[in-house]
XYZ file of N, CA and C in Angstrom:
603
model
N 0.835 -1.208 0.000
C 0.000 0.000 0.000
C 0.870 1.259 0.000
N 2.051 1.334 0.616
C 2.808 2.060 0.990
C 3.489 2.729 -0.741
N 3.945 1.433 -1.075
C 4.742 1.601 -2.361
C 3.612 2.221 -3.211
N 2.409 1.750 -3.151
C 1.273 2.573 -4.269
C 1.094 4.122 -3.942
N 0.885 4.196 -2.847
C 0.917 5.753 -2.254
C 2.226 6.575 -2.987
N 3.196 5.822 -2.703
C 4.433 6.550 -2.996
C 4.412 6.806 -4.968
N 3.915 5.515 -5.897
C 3.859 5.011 -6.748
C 2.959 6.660 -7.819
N 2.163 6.489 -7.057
C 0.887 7.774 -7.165
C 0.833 9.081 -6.952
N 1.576 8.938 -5.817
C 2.223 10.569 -5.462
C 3.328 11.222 -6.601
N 4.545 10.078 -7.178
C 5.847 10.455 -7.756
C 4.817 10.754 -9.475
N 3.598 9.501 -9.797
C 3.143 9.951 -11.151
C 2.117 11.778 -10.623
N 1.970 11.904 -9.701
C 1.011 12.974 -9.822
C 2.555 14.102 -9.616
N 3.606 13.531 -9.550
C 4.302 14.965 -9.387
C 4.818 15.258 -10.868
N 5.368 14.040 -11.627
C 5.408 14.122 -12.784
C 3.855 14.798 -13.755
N 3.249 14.565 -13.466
C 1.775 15.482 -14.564
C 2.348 16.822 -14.060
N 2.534 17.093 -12.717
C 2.645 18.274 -12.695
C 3.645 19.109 -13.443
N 4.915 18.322 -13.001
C 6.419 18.904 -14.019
C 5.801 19.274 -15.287
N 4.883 18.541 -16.045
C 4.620 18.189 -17.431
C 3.761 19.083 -17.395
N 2.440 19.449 -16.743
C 1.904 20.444 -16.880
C 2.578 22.289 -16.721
N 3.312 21.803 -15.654
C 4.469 23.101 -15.568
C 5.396 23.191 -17.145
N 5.864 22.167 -17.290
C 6.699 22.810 -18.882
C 6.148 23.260 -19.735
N 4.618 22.959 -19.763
C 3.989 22.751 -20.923
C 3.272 24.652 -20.947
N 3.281 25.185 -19.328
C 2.771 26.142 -19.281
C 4.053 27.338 -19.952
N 5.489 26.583 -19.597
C 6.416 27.602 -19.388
C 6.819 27.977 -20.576
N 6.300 26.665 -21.597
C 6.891 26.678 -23.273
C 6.025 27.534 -24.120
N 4.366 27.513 -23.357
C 3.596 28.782 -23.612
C 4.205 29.649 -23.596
N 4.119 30.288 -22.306
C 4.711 31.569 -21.883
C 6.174 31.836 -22.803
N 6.509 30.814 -23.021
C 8.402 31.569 -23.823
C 7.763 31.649 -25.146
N 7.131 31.238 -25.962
C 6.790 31.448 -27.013
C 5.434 32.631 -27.312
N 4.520 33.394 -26.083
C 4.216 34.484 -26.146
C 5.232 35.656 -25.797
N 6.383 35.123 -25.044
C 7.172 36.509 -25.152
C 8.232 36.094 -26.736
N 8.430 35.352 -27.220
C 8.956 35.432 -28.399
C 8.268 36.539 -29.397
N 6.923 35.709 -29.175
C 6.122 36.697 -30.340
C 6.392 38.047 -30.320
N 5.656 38.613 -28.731
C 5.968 39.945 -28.352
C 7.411 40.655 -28.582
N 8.513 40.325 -28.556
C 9.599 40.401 -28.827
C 9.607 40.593 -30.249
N 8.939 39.735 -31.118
C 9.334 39.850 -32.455
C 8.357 41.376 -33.340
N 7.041 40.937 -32.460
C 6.411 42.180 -32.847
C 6.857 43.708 -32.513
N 7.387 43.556 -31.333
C 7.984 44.533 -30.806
C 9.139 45.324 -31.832
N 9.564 44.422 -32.156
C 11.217 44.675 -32.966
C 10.327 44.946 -34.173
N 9.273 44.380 -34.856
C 8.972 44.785 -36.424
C 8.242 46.577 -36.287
N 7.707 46.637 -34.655
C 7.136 47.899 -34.598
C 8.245 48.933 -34.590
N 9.256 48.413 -34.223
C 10.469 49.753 -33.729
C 10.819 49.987 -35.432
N 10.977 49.009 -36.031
C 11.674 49.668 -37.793
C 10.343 50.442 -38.424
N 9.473 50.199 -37.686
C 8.427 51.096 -38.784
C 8.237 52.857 -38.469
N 8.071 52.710 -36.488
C 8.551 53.845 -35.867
C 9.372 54.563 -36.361
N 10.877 53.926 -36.135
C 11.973 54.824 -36.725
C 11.852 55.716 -38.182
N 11.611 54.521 -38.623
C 11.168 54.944 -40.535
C 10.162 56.310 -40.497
N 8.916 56.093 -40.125
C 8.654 56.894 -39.507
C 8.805 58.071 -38.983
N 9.895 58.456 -38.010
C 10.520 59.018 -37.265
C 11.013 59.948 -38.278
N 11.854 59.151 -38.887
C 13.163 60.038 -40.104
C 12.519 60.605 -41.382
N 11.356 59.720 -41.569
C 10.674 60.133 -43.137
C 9.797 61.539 -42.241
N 9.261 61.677 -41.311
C 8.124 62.656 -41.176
C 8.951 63.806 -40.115
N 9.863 63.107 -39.360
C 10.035 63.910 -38.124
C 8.993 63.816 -37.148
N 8.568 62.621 -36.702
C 7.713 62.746 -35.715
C 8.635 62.010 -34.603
N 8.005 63.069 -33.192
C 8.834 62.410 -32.389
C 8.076 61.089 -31.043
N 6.915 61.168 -31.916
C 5.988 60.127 -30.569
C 4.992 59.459 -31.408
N 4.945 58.385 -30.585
C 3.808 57.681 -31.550
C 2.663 57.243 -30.398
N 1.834 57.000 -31.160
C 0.765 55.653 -30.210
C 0.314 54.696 -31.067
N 0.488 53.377 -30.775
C 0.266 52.395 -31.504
C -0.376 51.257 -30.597
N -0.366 50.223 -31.511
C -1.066 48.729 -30.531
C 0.141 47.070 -30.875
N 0.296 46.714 -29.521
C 0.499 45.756 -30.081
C -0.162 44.202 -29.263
N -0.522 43.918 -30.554
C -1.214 42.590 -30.340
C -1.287 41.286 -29.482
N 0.039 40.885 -29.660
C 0.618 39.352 -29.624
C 0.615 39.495 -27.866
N 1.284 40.795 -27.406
C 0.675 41.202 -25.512
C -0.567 40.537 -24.623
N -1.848 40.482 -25.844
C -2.667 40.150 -25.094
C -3.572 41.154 -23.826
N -3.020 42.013 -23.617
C -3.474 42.659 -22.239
C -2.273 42.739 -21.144
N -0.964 42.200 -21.620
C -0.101 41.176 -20.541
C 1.054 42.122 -20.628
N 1.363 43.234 -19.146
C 1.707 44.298 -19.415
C 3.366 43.786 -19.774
N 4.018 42.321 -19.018
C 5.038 41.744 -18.912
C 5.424 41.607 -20.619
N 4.481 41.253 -21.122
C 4.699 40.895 -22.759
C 4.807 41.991 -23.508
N 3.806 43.211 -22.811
C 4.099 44.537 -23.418
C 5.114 44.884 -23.006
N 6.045 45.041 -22.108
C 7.408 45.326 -21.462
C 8.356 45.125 -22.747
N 8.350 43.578 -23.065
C 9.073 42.660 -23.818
C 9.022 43.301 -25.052
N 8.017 43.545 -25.478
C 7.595 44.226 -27.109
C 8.092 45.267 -26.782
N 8.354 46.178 -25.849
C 9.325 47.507 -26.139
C 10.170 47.732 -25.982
N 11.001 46.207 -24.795
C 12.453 46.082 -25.477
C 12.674 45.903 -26.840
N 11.965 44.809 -27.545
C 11.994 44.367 -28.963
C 12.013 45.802 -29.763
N 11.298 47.014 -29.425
C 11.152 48.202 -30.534
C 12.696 48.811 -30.168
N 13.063 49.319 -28.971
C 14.282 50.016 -28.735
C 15.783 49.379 -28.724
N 15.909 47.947 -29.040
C 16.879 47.229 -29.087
C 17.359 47.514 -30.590
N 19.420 47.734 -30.582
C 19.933 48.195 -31.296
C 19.705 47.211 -32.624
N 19.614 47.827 -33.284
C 19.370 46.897 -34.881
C 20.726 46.057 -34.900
N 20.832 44.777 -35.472
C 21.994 44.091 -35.869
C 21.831 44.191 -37.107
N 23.293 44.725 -37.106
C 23.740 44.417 -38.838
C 23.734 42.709 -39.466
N 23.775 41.744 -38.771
C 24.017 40.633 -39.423
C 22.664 40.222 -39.286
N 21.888 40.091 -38.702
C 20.608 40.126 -39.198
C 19.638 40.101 -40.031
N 19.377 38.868 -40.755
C 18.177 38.998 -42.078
C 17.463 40.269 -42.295
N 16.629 40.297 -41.566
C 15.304 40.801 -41.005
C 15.470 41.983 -40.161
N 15.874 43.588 -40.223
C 15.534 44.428 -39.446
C 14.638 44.464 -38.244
N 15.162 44.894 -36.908
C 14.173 44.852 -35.465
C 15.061 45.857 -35.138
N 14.163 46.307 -34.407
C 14.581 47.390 -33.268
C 14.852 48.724 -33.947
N 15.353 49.508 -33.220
C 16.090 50.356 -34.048
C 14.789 52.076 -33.256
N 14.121 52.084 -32.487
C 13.317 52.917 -32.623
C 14.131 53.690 -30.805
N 14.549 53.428 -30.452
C 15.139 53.572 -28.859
C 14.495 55.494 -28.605
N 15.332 56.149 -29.483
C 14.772 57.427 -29.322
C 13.849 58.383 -29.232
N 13.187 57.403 -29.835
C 11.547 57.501 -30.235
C 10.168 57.513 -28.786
N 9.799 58.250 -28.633
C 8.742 58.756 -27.610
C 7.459 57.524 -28.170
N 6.883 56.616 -27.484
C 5.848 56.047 -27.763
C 5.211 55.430 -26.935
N 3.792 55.146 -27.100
C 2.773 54.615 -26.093
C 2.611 52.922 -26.696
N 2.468 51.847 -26.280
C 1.816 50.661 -26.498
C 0.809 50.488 -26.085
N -0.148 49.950 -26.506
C -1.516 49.500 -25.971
C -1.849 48.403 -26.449
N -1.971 47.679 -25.677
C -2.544 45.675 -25.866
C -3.739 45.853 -25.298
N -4.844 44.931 -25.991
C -5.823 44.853 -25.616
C -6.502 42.756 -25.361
N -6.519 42.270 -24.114
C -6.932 40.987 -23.966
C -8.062 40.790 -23.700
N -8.420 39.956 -23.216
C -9.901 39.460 -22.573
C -10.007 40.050 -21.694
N -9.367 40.067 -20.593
C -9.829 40.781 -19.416
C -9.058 42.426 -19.056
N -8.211 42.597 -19.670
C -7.860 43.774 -19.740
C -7.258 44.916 -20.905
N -7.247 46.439 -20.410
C -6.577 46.543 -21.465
C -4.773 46.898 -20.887
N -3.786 46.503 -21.146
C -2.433 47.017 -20.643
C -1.709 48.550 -21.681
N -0.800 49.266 -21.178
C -0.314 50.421 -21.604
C 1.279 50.762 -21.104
N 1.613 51.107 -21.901
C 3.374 51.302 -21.736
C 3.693 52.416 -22.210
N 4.003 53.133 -21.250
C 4.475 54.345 -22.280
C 6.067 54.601 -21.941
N 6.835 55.023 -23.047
C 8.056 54.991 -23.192
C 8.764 56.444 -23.776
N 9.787 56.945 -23.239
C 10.128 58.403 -23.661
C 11.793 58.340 -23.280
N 12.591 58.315 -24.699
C 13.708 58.669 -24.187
C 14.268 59.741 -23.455
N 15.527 59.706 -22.726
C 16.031 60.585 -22.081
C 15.821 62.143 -22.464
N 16.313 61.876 -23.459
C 16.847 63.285 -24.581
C 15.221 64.098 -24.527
N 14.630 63.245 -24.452
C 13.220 64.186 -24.972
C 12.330 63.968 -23.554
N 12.978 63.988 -22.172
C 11.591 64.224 -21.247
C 11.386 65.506 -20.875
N 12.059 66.201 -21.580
C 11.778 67.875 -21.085
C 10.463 68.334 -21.658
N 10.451 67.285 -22.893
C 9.175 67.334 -23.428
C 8.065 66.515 -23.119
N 8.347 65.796 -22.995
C 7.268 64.715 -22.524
C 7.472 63.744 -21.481
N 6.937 63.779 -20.010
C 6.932 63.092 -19.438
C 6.653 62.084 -19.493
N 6.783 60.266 -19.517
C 5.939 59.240 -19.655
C 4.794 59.158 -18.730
N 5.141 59.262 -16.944
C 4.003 59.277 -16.171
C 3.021 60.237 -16.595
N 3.136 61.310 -16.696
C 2.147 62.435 -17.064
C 1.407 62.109 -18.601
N 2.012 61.472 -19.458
C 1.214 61.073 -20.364
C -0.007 59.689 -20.207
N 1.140 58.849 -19.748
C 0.510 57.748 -18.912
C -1.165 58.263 -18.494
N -0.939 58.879 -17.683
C -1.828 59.797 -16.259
C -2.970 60.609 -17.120
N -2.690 61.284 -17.777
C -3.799 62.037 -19.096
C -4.805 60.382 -19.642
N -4.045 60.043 -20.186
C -4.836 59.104 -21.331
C -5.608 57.878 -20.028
N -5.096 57.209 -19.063
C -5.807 56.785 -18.139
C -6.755 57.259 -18.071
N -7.109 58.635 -17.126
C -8.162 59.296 -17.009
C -9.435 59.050 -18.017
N -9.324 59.222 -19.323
C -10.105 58.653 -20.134
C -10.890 57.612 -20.105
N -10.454 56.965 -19.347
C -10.733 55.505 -19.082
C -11.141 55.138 -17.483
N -10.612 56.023 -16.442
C -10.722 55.801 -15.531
C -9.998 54.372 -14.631
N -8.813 54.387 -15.659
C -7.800 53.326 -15.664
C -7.031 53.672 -14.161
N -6.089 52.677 -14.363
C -5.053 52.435 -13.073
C -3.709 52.744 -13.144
N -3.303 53.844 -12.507
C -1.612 53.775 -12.800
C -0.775 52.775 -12.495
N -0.092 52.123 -12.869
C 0.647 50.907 -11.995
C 2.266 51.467 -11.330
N 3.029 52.055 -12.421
C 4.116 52.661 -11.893
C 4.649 53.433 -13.004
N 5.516 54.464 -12.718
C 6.356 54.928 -13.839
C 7.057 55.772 -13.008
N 7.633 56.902 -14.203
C 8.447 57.425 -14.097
C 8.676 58.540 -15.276
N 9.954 59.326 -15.332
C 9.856 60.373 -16.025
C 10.036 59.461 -17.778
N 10.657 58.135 -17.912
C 11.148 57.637 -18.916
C 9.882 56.305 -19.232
N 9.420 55.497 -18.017
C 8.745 54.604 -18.693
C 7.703 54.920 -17.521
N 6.201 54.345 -18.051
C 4.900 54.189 -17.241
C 4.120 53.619 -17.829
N 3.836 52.483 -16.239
C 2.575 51.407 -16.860
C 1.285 51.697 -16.528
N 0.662 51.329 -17.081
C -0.980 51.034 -16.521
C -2.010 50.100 -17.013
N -2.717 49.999 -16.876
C -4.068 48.556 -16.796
C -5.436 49.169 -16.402
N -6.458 48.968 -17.555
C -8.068 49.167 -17.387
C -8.636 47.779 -17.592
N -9.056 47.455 -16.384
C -9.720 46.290 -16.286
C -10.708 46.367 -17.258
N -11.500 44.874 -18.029
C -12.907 44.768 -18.528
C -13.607 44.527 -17.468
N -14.860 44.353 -17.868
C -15.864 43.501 -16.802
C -16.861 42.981 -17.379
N -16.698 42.926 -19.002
C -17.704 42.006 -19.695
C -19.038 42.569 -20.377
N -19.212 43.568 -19.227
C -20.726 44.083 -19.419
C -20.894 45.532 -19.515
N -19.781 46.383 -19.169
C -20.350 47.703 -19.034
C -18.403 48.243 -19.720
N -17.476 47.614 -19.441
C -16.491 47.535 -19.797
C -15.796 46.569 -20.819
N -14.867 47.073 -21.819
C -14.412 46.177 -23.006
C -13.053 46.852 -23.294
N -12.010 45.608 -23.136
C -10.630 46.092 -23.537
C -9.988 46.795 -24.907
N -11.193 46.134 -25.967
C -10.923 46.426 -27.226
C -11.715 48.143 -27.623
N -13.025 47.878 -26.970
C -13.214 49.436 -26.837
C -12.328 50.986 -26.324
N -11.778 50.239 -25.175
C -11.260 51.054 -24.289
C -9.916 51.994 -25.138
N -9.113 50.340 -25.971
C -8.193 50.800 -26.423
C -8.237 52.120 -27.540
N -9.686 51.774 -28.338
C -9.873 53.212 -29.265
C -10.178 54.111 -28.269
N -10.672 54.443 -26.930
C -10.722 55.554 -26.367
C -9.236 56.175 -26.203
N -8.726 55.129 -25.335
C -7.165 55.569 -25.006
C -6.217 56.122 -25.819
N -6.524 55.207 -27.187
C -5.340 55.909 -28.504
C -5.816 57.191 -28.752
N -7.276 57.471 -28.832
C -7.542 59.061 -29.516
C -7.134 60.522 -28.522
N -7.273 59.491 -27.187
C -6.643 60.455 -26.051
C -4.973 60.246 -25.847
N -4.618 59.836 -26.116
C -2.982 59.932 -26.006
C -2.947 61.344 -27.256
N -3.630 60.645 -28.828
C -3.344 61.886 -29.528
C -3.706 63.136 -29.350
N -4.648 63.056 -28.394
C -5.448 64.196 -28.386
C -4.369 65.256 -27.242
N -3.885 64.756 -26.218
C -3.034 64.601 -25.055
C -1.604 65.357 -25.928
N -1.197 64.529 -26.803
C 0.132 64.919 -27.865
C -0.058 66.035 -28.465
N -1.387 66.367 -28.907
C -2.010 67.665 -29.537
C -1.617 69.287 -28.745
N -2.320 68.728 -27.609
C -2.049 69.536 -26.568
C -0.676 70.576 -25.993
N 0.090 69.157 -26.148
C 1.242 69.366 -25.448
C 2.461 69.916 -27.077
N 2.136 70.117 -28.346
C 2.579 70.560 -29.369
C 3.729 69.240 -29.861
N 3.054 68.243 -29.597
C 4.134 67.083 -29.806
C 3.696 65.926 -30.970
N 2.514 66.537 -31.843
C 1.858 65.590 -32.720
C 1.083 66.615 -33.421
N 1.989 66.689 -34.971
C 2.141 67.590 -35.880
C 0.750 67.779 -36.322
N 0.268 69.250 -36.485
C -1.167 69.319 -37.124
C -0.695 69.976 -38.524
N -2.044 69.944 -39.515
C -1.944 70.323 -40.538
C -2.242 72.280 -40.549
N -1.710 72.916 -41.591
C -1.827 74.368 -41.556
C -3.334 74.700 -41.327
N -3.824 75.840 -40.538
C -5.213 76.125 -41.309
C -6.194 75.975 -40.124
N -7.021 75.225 -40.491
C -8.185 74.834 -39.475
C -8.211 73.340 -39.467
N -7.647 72.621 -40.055
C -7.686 71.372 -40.326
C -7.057 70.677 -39.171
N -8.119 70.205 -38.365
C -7.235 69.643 -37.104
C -7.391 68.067 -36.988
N -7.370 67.604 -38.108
C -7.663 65.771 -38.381
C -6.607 65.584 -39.147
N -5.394 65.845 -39.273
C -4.416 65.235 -40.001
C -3.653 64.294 -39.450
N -3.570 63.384 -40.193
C -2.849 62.380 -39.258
C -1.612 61.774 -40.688
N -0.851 60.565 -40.468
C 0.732 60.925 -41.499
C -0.618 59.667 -42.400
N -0.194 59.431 -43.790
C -0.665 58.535 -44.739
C -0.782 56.924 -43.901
N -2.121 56.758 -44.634
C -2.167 54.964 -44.319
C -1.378 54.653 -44.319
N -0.199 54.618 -45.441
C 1.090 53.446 -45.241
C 2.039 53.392 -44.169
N 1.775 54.434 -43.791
C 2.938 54.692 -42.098
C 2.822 53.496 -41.542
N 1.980 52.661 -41.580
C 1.689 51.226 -40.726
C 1.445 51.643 -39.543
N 1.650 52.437 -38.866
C 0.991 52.988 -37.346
C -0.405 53.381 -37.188
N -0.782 52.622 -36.206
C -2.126 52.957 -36.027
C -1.781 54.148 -34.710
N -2.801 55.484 -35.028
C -2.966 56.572 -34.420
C -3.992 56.648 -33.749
């Protein structure tokens, strides 16, 4: 009886190992993604950056989920130095002032990111802190260079995917404000750079 106990206990620790790898090989292959998306968002930024002169963006990225850890990951992936030996261009955007927004099932997550050189202009917490409000979101932490935050769903009166079009039009609207998101001459205050920029605004 003894040996079966023992027999039963060692197979239920093994499911577990197995259920544990099986969770962890998830998890490394959603921060791969994020990582990779991250890095394809930073070459478009930059491009971006140099073709228009813009110095901030707000965009979305996907593969996050809501998962502010994965959004973290995706903005190392944008600000990590480009390799020259490298097929495939990543990274490359480091200087670049920008917001992330993931949107999951149960939440929406937000990253905002501001190099050194440029917080005289733009704070991250204080941008952070504007576009929340909108939402009636949560600060989680920041600082003058990076700041997180999280707007819960709740299914019924709240929606992550909604939230996120509130949040993006208020970051721009926020950038408007602060003379950091170029308007057109005139009265024309809906200009935004051409579809092909690949950035969603």
């Amino acid at each position: 009886r003894v040996q079966r106990e023992r027999a039963d206990a060692n197979d239920g620790s093994c499911a577990g190992r197995r259920r544990q790898e099986a969770r962890n090989m998830a998890d490394s292959k959603k921060m791969k993604a994020a990582v990779k998306e991250g890095g394809k968002k930073g070459v478009e930024l930059a491009g971006c950056a140099d073709m228009g002169g813009l110095e901030f963006f707000t965009t979305q990225i996907e593969s996050a989920e809501g998962d502010l850890e994965l959004l973290v990951a995706a903005m190392d992936g944008a600000n990590k130095e480009p390799d020259p030996n490298e097929e495939e261009a990543k990274g490359g955007s480091g200087m670049v002032g920008k917001m992330f927004l993931s949107s999951g099932d149960k939440q929406l997550a937000l990253l905002a990111y501001v190099p050194e050189s440029k917080t005289d202009k733009c704070n991250a917490s204080e941008w952070m802190k504007a576009v929340l409000a909108s939402c009636n979101g949560e600060f989680v932490e920041g600082d003058a260079k990076l700041a997180k935050g999280k707007i819960a769903g709740d299914g019924e009166t709240r929606f992550p995917l909604k939230d996120k079009d509130t949040c993006q039009a208020a970051s721009v609207s926020w950038l408007k404000e602060k003379g950091l998101f170029p308007q057109a001459d005139g009265d024309d205050d809906d200009w935004v750079p051409d579809d092909d920029a690949g950035i969603e605004w």
